[in-house]
Amino acid sequence: MPPDTQARPLEMWVKGHLAVESAALGDQVPVTTLAGRREEGRLVAVLPAYGHDFGEPVPELLGIGRELRAILAESPEEAER
């Protein structure tokens, strides 16, 4: 493993159901995942939402679908279909 990777703590994010009756954010808790695995870790969110996106639009890519369709329409293979 590269030294810069070794220097970082290992993190794993797990979604599942608490295996205890109650807990507060920051508590060390057991979690049962939907696959049935049992993990333990620090509770950081309750009912977390997916927070990812694909970033800002890239202007150079906005018209690529239209350009590709035009190129394909000009190709001899496409004309045979």
PDB file of C-alpha atoms in Angstrom:
ATOM      1  CA  MET A   1       0.000   0.000   0.000  1.00  0.00           C
ATOM      2  CA  PRO A   2       1.402   3.465  -0.861  1.00  0.00           C
ATOM      3  CA  PRO A   3       2.711   5.466   2.125  1.00  0.00           C
ATOM      4  CA  ASP A   4       0.229   8.315   1.576  1.00  0.00           C
ATOM      5  CA  THR A   5      -2.637   5.794   1.723  1.00  0.00           C
ATOM      6  CA  GLN A   6      -1.211   4.160   4.862  1.00  0.00           C
ATOM      7  CA  ALA A   7      -1.111   7.554   6.558  1.00  0.00           C
ATOM      8  CA  ARG A   8      -4.901   7.973   6.264  1.00  0.00           C
ATOM      9  CA  PRO A   9      -7.401   6.261   8.586  1.00  0.00           C
ATOM     10  CA  LEU A  10      -9.601   3.616   6.988  1.00  0.00           C
ATOM     11  CA  GLU A  11     -13.251   4.715   6.745  1.00  0.00           C
ATOM     12  CA  MET A  12     -16.279   2.668   5.786  1.00  0.00           C
ATOM     13  CA  TRP A  13     -19.771   4.100   5.415  1.00  0.00           C
ATOM     14  CA  VAL A  14     -22.575   1.646   6.196  1.00  0.00           C
ATOM     15  CA  LYS A  15     -26.324   2.052   5.919  1.00  0.00           C
ATOM     16  CA  GLY A  16     -28.551  -0.229   7.928  1.00  0.00           C
ATOM     17  CA  HIS A  17     -30.811  -0.515  10.923  1.00  0.00           C
ATOM     18  CA  LEU A  18     -29.754   0.184  14.489  1.00  0.00           C
ATOM     19  CA  ALA A  19     -29.481  -2.998  16.473  1.00  0.00           C
ATOM     20  CA  VAL A  20     -30.286  -1.111  19.706  1.00  0.00           C
ATOM     21  CA  GLU A  21     -33.413   0.698  20.888  1.00  0.00           C
ATOM     22  CA  SER A  22     -32.004   4.224  20.952  1.00  0.00           C
ATOM     23  CA  ALA A  23     -28.811   6.117  20.266  1.00  0.00           C
ATOM     24  CA  ALA A  24     -27.571   9.664  19.819  1.00  0.00           C
ATOM     25  CA  LEU A  25     -25.434  11.058  17.035  1.00  0.00           C
ATOM     26  CA  GLY A  26     -21.806  10.299  17.786  1.00  0.00           C
ATOM     27  CA  ASP A  27     -22.580   7.141  19.810  1.00  0.00           C
ATOM     28  CA  GLN A  28     -20.788   3.886  19.004  1.00  0.00           C
ATOM     29  CA  VAL A  29     -23.619   1.627  17.763  1.00  0.00           C
ATOM     30  CA  PRO A  30     -24.222  -1.791  16.203  1.00  0.00           C
ATOM     31  CA  VAL A  31     -25.873  -1.708  12.758  1.00  0.00           C
ATOM     32  CA  THR A  32     -27.469  -4.530  10.779  1.00  0.00           C
ATOM     33  CA  THR A  33     -27.237  -3.929   7.018  1.00  0.00           C
ATOM     34  CA  LEU A  34     -29.903  -4.948   4.506  1.00  0.00           C
ATOM     35  CA  ALA A  35     -27.586  -7.804   3.483  1.00  0.00           C
ATOM     36  CA  GLY A  36     -27.671  -9.059   7.076  1.00  0.00           C
ATOM     37  CA  ARG A  37     -24.097  -8.065   7.988  1.00  0.00           C
ATOM     38  CA  ARG A  38     -23.560  -6.726  11.482  1.00  0.00           C
ATOM     39  CA  GLU A  39     -21.156  -3.803  11.787  1.00  0.00           C
ATOM     40  CA  GLU A  40     -20.286  -1.394  14.561  1.00  0.00           C
ATOM     41  CA  GLY A  41     -19.316   2.249  14.295  1.00  0.00           C
ATOM     42  CA  ARG A  42     -20.082   5.856  15.100  1.00  0.00           C
ATOM     43  CA  LEU A  43     -23.610   7.063  14.281  1.00  0.00           C
ATOM     44  CA  VAL A  44     -23.266  10.116  12.011  1.00  0.00           C
ATOM     45  CA  ALA A  45     -26.757  10.513  10.496  1.00  0.00           C
ATOM     46  CA  VAL A  46     -30.349   9.364  10.869  1.00  0.00           C
ATOM     47  CA  LEU A  47     -32.168   8.525   7.622  1.00  0.00           C
ATOM     48  CA  PRO A  48     -29.339   9.916   5.454  1.00  0.00           C
ATOM     49  CA  ALA A  49     -30.142  11.042   1.926  1.00  0.00           C
ATOM     50  CA  TYR A  50     -27.938  10.397  -1.063  1.00  0.00           C
ATOM     51  CA  GLY A  51     -25.818  13.518  -1.413  1.00  0.00           C
ATOM     52  CA  HIS A  52     -23.935  12.955  -4.639  1.00  0.00           C
ATOM     53  CA  ASP A  53     -24.201  14.678  -7.982  1.00  0.00           C
ATOM     54  CA  PHE A  54     -22.305  14.775 -11.249  1.00  0.00           C
ATOM     55  CA  GLY A  55     -20.794  18.218 -10.702  1.00  0.00           C
ATOM     56  CA  GLU A  56     -21.105  21.317 -12.840  1.00  0.00           C
ATOM     57  CA  PRO A  57     -22.073  20.967 -16.517  1.00  0.00           C
ATOM     58  CA  VAL A  58     -19.118  20.888 -18.928  1.00  0.00           C
ATOM     59  CA  PRO A  59     -19.935  23.298 -21.797  1.00  0.00           C
ATOM     60  CA  GLU A  60     -17.841  21.308 -24.280  1.00  0.00           C
ATOM     61  CA  LEU A  61     -19.979  18.216 -23.662  1.00  0.00           C
ATOM     62  CA  LEU A  62     -23.451  19.790 -23.849  1.00  0.00           C
ATOM     63  CA  GLY A  63     -23.888  19.331 -27.612  1.00  0.00           C
ATOM     64  CA  ILE A  64     -22.071  16.028 -27.956  1.00  0.00           C
ATOM     65  CA  GLY A  65     -25.214  13.897 -28.333  1.00  0.00           C
ATOM     66  CA  ARG A  66     -26.524  16.018 -31.189  1.00  0.00           C
ATOM     67  CA  GLU A  67     -23.080  16.035 -32.879  1.00  0.00           C
ATOM     68  CA  LEU A  68     -22.726  12.256 -32.579  1.00  0.00           C
ATOM     69  CA  ARG A  69     -26.177  11.639 -34.085  1.00  0.00           C
ATOM     70  CA  ALA A  70     -25.256  13.886 -37.037  1.00  0.00           C
ATOM     71  CA  ILE A  71     -21.980  12.005 -37.570  1.00  0.00           C
ATOM     72  CA  LEU A  72     -23.727   8.627 -37.385  1.00  0.00           C
ATOM     73  CA  ALA A  73     -26.386   9.750 -39.843  1.00  0.00           C
ATOM     74  CA  GLU A  74     -23.648  10.525 -42.382  1.00  0.00           C
ATOM     75  CA  SER A  75     -21.866   7.165 -42.034  1.00  0.00           C
ATOM     76  CA  PRO A  76     -22.388   4.505 -44.763  1.00  0.00           C
ATOM     77  CA  GLU A  77     -23.154   1.826 -42.147  1.00  0.00           C
ATOM     78  CA  GLU A  78     -26.005   3.918 -40.752  1.00  0.00           C
ATOM     79  CA  ALA A  79     -27.413   4.553 -44.245  1.00  0.00           C
ATOM     80  CA  GLU A  80     -27.763   0.760 -44.803  1.00  0.00           C
ATOM     81  CA  ARG A  81     -30.046   0.361 -41.766  1.00  0.00           C
TER      82      ARG A  81
END
